[in-house]
Short mmCIF file of C-alpha atoms in Angstrom, two decimals:
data_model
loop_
_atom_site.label_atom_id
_atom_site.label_comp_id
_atom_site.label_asym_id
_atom_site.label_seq_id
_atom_site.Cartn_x
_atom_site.Cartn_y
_atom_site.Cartn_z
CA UNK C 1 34.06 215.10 171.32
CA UNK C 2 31.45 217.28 173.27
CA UNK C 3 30.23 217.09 176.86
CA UNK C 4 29.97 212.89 176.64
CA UNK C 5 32.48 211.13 174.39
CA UNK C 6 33.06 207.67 173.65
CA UNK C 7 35.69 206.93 171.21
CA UNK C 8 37.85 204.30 169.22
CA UNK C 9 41.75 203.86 168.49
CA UNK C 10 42.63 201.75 166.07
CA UNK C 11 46.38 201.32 166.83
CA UNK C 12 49.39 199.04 166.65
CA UNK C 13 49.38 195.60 168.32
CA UNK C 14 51.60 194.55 171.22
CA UNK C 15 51.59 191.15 168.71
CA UNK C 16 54.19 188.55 168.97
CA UNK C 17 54.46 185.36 166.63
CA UNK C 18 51.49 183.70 165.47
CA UNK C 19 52.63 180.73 167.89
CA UNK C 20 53.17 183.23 170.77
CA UNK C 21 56.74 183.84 170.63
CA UNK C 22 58.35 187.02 171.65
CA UNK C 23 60.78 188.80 168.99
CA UNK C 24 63.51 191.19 170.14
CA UNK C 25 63.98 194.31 169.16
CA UNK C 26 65.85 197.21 169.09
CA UNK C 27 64.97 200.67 167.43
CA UNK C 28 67.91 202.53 164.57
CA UNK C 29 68.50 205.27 167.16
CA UNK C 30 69.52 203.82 170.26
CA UNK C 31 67.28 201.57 171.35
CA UNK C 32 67.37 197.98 172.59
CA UNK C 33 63.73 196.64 173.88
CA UNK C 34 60.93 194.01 173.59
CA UNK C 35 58.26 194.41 171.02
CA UNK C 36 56.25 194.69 174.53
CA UNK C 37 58.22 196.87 176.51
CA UNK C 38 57.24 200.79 177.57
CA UNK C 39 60.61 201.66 175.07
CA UNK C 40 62.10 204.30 178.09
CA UNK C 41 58.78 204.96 179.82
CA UNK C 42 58.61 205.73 183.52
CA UNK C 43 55.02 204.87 184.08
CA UNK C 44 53.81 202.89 186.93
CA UNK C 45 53.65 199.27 187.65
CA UNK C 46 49.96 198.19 187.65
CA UNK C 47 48.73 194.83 189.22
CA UNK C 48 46.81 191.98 187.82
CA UNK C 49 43.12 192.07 189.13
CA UNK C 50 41.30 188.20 188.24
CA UNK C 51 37.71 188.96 186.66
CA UNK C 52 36.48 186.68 189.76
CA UNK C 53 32.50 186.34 188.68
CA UNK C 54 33.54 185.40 185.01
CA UNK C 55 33.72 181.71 186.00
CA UNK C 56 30.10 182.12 186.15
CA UNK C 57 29.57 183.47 183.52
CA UNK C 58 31.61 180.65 181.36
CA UNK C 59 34.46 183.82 180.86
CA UNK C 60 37.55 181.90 180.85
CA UNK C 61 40.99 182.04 179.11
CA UNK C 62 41.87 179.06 176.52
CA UNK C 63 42.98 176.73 179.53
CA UNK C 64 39.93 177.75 182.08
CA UNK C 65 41.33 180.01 183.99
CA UNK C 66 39.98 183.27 184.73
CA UNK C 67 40.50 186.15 182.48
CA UNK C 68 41.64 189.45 184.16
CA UNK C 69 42.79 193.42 183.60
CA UNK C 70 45.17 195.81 185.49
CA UNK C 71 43.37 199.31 186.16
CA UNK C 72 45.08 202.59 187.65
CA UNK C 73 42.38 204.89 188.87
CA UNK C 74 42.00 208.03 187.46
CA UNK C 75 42.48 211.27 189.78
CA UNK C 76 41.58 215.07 189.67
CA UNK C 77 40.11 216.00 186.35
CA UNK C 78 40.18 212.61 184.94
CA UNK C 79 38.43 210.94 187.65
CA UNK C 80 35.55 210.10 185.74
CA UNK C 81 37.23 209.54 182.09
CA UNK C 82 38.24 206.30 181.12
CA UNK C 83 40.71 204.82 178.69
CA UNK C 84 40.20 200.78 178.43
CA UNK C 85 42.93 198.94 176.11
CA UNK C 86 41.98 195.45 174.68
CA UNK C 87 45.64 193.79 174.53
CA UNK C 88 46.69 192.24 171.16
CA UNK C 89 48.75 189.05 170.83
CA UNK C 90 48.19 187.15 167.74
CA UNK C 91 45.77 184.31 167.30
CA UNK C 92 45.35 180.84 167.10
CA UNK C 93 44.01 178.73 164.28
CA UNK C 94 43.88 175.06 165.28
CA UNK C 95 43.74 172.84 168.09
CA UNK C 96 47.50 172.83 167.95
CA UNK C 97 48.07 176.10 168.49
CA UNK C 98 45.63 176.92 170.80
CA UNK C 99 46.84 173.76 173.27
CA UNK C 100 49.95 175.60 172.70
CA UNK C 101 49.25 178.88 173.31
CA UNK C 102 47.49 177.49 176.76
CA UNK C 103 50.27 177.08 178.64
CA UNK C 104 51.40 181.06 178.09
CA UNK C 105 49.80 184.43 179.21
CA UNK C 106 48.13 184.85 175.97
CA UNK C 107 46.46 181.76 176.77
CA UNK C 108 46.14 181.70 180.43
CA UNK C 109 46.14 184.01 183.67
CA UNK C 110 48.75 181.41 185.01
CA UNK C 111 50.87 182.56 183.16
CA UNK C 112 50.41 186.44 183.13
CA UNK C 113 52.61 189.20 184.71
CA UNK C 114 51.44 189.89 187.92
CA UNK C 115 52.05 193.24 187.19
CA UNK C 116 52.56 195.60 183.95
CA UNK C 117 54.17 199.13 183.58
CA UNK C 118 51.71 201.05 182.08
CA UNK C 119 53.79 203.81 179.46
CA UNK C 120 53.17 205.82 176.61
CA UNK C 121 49.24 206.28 176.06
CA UNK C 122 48.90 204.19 179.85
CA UNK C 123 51.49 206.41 181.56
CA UNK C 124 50.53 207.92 184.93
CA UNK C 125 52.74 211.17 183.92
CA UNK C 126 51.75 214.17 182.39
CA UNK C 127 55.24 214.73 180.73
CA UNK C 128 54.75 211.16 179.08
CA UNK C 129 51.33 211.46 178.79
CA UNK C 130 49.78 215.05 178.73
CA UNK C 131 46.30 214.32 177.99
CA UNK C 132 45.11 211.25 179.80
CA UNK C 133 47.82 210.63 182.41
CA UNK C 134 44.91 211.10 185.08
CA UNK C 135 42.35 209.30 183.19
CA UNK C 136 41.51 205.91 184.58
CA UNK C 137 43.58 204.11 182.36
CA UNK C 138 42.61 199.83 182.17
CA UNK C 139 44.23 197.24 180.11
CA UNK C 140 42.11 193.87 179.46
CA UNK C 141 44.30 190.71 179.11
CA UNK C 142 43.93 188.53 176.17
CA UNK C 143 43.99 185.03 176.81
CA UNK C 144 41.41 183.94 174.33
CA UNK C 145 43.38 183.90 170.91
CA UNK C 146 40.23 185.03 168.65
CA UNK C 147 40.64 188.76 169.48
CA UNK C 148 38.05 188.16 171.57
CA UNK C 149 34.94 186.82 169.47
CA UNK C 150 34.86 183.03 170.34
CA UNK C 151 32.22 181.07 171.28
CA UNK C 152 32.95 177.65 171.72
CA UNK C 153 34.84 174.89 173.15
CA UNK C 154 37.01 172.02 172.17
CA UNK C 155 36.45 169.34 174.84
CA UNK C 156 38.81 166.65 173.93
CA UNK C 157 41.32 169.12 173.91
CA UNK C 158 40.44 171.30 177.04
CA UNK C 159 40.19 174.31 175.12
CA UNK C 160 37.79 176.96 175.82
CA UNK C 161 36.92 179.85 172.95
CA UNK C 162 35.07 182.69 175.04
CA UNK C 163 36.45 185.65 173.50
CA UNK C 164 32.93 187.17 173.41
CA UNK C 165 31.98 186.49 176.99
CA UNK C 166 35.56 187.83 178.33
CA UNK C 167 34.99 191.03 176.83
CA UNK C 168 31.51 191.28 177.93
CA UNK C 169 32.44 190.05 181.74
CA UNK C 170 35.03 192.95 181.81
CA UNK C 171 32.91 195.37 181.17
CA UNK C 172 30.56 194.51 183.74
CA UNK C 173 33.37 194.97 186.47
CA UNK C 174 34.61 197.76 185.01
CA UNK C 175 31.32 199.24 184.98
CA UNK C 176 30.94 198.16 188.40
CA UNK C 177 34.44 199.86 189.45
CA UNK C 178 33.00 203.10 188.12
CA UNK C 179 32.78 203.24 184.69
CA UNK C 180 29.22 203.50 184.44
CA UNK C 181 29.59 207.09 185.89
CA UNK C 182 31.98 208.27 182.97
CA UNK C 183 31.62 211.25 181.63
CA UNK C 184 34.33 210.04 178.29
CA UNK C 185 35.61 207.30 177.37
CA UNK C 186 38.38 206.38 174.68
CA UNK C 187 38.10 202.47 173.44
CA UNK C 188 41.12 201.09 172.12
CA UNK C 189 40.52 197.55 170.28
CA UNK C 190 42.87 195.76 167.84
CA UNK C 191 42.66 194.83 164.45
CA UNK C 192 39.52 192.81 164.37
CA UNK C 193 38.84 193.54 168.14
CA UNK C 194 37.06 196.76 166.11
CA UNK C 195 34.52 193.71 165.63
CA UNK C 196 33.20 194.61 169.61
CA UNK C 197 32.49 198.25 168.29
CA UNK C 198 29.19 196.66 166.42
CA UNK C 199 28.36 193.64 168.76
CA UNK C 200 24.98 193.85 170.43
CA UNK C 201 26.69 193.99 173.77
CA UNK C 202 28.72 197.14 173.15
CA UNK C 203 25.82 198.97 172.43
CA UNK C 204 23.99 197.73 175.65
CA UNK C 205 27.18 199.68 177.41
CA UNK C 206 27.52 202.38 175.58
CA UNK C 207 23.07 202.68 176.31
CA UNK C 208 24.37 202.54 180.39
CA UNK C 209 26.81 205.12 179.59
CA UNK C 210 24.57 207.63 178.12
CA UNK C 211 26.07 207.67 174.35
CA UNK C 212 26.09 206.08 170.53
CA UNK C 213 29.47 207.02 170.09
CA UNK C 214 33.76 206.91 169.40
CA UNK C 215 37.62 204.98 168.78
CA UNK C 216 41.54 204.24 168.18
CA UNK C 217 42.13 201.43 164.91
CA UNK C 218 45.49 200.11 164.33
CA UNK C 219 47.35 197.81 161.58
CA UNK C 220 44.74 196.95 158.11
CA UNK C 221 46.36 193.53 156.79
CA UNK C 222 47.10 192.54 153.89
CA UNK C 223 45.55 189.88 152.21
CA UNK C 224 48.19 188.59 149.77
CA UNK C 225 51.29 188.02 149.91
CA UNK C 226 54.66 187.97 148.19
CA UNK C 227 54.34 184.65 146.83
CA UNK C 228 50.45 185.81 145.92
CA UNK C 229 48.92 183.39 148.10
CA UNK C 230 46.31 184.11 150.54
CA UNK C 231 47.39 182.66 154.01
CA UNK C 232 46.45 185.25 156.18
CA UNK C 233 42.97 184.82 154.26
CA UNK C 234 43.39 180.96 155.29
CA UNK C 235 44.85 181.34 159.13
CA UNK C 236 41.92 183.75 159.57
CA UNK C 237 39.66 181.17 158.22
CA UNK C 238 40.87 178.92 161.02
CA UNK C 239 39.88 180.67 163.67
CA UNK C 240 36.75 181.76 162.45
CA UNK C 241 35.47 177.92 161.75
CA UNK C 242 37.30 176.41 165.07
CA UNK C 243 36.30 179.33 167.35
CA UNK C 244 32.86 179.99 166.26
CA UNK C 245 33.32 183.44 165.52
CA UNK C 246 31.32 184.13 162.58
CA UNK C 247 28.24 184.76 165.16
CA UNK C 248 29.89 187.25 166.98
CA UNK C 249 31.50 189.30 164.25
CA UNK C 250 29.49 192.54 162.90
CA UNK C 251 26.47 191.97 160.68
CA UNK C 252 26.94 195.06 159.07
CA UNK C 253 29.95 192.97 156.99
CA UNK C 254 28.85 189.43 157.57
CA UNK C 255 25.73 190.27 155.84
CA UNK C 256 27.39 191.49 152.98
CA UNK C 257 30.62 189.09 152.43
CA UNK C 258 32.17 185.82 154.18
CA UNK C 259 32.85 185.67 157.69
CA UNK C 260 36.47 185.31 157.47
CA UNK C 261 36.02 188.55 155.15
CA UNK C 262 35.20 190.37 158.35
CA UNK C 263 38.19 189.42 160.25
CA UNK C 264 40.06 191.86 158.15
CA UNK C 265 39.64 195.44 159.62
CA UNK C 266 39.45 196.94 156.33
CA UNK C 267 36.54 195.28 155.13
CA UNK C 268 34.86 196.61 158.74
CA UNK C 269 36.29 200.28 158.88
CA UNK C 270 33.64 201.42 156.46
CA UNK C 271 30.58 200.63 158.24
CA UNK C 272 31.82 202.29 161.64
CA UNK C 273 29.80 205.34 162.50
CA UNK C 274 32.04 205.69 165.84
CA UNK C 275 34.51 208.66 165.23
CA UNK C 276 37.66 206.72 165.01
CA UNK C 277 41.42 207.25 164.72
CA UNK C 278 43.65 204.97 163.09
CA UNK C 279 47.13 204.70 164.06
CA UNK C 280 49.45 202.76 161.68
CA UNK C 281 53.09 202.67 159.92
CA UNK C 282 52.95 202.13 156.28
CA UNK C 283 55.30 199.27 156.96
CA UNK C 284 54.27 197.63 159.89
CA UNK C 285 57.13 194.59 160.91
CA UNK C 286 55.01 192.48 162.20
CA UNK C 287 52.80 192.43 158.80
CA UNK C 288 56.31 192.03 157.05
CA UNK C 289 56.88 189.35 159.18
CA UNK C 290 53.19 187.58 159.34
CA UNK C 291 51.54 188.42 156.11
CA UNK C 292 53.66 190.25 153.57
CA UNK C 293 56.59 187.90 153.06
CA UNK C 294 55.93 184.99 156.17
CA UNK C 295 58.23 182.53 155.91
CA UNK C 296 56.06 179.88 153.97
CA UNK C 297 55.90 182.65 151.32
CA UNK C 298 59.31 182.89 150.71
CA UNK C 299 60.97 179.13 150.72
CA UNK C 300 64.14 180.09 149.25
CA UNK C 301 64.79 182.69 151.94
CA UNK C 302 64.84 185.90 148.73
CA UNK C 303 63.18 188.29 151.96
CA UNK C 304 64.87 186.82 154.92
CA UNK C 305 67.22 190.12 154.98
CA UNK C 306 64.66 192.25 154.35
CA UNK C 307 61.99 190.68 157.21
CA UNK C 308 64.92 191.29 159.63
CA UNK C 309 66.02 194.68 158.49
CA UNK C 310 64.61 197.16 156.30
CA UNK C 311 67.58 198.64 155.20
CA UNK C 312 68.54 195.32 153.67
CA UNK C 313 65.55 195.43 151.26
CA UNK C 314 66.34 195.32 147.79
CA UNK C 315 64.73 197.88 145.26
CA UNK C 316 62.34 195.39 144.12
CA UNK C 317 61.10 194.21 147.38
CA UNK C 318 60.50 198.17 148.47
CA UNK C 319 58.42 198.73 145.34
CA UNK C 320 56.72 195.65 146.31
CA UNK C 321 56.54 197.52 150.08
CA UNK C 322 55.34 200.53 148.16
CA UNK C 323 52.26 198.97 147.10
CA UNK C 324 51.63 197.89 149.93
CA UNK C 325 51.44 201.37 151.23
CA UNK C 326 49.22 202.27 148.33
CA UNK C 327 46.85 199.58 149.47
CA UNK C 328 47.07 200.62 152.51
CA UNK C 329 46.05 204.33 151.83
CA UNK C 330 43.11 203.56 149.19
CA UNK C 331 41.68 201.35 152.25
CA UNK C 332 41.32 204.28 154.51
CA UNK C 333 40.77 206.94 151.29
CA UNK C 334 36.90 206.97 152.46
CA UNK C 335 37.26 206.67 156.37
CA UNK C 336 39.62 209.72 156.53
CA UNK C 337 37.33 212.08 154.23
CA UNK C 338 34.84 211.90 157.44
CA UNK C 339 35.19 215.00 159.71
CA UNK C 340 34.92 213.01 162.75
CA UNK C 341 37.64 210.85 162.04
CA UNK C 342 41.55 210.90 162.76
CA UNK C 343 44.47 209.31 161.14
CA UNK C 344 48.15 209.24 161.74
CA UNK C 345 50.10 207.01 159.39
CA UNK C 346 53.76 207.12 159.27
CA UNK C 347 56.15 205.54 156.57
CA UNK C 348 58.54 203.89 159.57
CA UNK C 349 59.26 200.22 159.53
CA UNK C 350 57.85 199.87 163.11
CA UNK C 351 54.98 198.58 165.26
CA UNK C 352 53.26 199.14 168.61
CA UNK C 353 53.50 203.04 168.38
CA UNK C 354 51.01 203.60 171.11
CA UNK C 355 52.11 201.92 174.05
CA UNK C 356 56.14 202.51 173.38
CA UNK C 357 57.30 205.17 175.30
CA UNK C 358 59.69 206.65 172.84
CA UNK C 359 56.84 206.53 169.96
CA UNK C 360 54.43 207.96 171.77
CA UNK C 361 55.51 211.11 173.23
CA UNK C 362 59.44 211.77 173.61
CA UNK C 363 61.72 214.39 172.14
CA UNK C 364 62.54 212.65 169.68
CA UNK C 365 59.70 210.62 169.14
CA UNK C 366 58.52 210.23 165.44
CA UNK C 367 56.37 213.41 164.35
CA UNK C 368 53.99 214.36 161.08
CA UNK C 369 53.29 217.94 160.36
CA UNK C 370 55.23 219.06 164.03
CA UNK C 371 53.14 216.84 165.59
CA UNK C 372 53.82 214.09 167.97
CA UNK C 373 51.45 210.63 167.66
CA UNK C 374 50.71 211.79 171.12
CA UNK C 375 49.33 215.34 170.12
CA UNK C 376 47.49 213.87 167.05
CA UNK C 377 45.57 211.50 168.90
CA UNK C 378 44.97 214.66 171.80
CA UNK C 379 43.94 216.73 168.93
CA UNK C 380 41.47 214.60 167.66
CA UNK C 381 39.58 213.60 170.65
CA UNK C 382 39.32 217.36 172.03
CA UNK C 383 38.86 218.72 168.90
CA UNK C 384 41.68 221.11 168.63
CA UNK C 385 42.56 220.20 165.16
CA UNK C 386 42.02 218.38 161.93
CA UNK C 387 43.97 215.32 163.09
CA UNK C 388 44.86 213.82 159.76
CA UNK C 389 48.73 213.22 158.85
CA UNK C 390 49.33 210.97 156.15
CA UNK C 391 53.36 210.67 155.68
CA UNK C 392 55.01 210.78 152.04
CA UNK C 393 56.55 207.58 151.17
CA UNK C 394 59.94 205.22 152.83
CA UNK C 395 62.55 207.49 153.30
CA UNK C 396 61.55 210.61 153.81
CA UNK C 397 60.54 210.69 157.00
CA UNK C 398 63.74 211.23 159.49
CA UNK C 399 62.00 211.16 162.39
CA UNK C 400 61.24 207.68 162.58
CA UNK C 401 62.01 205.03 164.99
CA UNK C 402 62.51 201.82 162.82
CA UNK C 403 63.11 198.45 164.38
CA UNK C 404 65.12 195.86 163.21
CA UNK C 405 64.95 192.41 164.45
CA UNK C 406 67.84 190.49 166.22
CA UNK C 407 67.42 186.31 166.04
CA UNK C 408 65.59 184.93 163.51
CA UNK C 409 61.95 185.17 163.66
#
């Protein structure tokens, strides 16, 4: 990316249930893991560090607690390079919900691991990591459930919506830990956390760091779904109205379609002069799950099989999965036609490629053109390739790493 780089990844969220429940999982090889887990990674354990002047600042969690991030310093080359991950974990769309998500570490620091194991694209190891195992390597927590653009509060309920301000009172102490001095730095925001990339704040940092520029996108969602209602359209609407988003969302969409419009990454990707990557299966799970075929779609149960494992899919419901892909592909036709731009989409009923060990950069980790998701993304932001793998359609790919649920969900 030159001598100073900033970019974006758009990849797969570390999402659980819209309510904050957390679906097991295990992978068709031989894997058996949480959605969450480093999947065989033997990075290190990284401690909670409290944002302690974000009181303040009014930068607190849903409950009022403080917000916080777990940072492993970077050493050697990567001293001054910086990777900073904004977690994902679903959303919250009414008071209900949010009261509670409260009383769970996507709601609260009470509630949060003390400490996390950073693997894959966190991992401290060069054979797990080659090229930013030395990096200083940060992930924020999310306790906000707006993918951090609220601003507001619910007194009656003791619910705070200061998405906006968490983001903006971690980068202060990050800058203040060193990041100001970076010489790169590689952004990874999720789904509509892309929504930071255009916020008048981000550019105030990126002015202190000395650049205008990139990122790593994950997971576009659909908007309808099997039943052809909208309710991802509607949930989305939720949080907008309830946690006064709409003011903190990018202008370059809002001024052109509704707010809740703009919660969908699609409808932001092509305003985003950042080179970006976007990381993404064809057939994400958690979509299936969430926004394909959510249970309130499908009453009489005609896609429980098929939510819970792929290979229980009828040949209807994988055309129906097939045009989803096509969706998917004519929503990114534009984005990946720009040389400074990256893309790796897979066709593997998965989710949370970046941060899972065996996804990321293993053996037998899932590969496009001979190339690892690890090596694509590497590619990209040094420049030592054309970084763009689109896969052919579900099942031709054999090097995938589906997951299939165990439990209802």
């Amino acid at each position: 990316m030159g001598s100073w780089a900033l970019a974006l990844v758009l990849g797969s969220l570390a999402v659980a249930a819209v309510h904050g429940s957390e679906p097991w999982l295990n992978a068709t090889h031989v894997y058996s893991i949480n959605a969450n887990s480093g999947g065989g990674g033997n990075g290190v354990f990284v401690g909670l560090t409290l944002i302690q002047s974000a009181a303040a600042k009014g930068a607190v969690c849903l409950d009022g607690s403080l917000p916080g991030y777990h940072l492993h310093k970077g050493f050697g080359s990567g001293a001054n390079s910086w990777l900073v991950n904004l977690e994902g974990g679903g959303w919250c769309n009414d008071v209900k919900s949010c009261v509670f998500r409260k009383s769970s570490r996507r709601g609260s620091s009470n509630y949060m691991e003390k400490q996390l194991q950073f693997t894959g694209i966190m991992s401290n190891r060069p054979e797990e990591n080659p090229d930013f195992y030395n990096w200083n390597r940060v992930k924020v927590r999310y306790c906000d459930g707006g993918s951090f653009t609220g601003e507001g509060a619910d007194a009656s309920s003791g619910l705070y919506f200061r998405g906006q301000r968490i983001w903006q009172a971690a980068m202060d102490d990050l800058m203040a830990q060193g990041m100001q001095y970076a010489n790169q730095v590689l952004i990874l925001p999720q789904l509509t956390m892309l929504s930071l990339a255009f916020g008048k704040q981000f550019y105030v940092y990126l002015t202190q760091l000395n650049s205008t520029r990139p990122f790593f996108l994950d997971a576009l969602l659909v908007d309808v779904d099997v039943s052809g209602q909208r309710e991802m359209r509607d949930f989305f609407n939720g949080i907008v109205r309830l946690q006064g988003s709409g003011s903190t969302l990018p202008r370059s969409c809002t001024s052109r379609m509704d707010k809740t419009s703009c919660f969908f990454p699609q409808n932001v990707v092509p305003n985003i002069q950042t080179p970006t990557f976007i990381l993404n299966t064809a057939y994400d799970v958690w979509q299936l799950q969430q926004s394909v075929a959510p249970k309130k779609a499908d009453p009489q149960g005609q896609w429980h099989g098929c939510r819970m494992n792929h290979a229980s899919c009828s040949g209807s419901q994988l055309q129906f999965l097939q045009g989803f892909r096509n969706e998917m592909l004519d929503a990114v036709r534009g984005f990946s036609g720009s040389r400074q731009n990256g893309i790796f989409i897979n066709s593997c009923f998965a989710h949370c490629q970046s941060e899972r060990q065996d996804t990321w950069y293993a053996k037998d980790s899932p590969s496009l053109g001979n190339k690892r998701i690890a090596e694509a993304v590497g590619d990209w932001f040094f420049e030592r390739g054309d970084a763009k793998y689109t896969d052919c359609a579900y099942p031709c790919d054999g090097t995938c790493h589906h997951l299939v649920f165990r439990g209802d969900y």
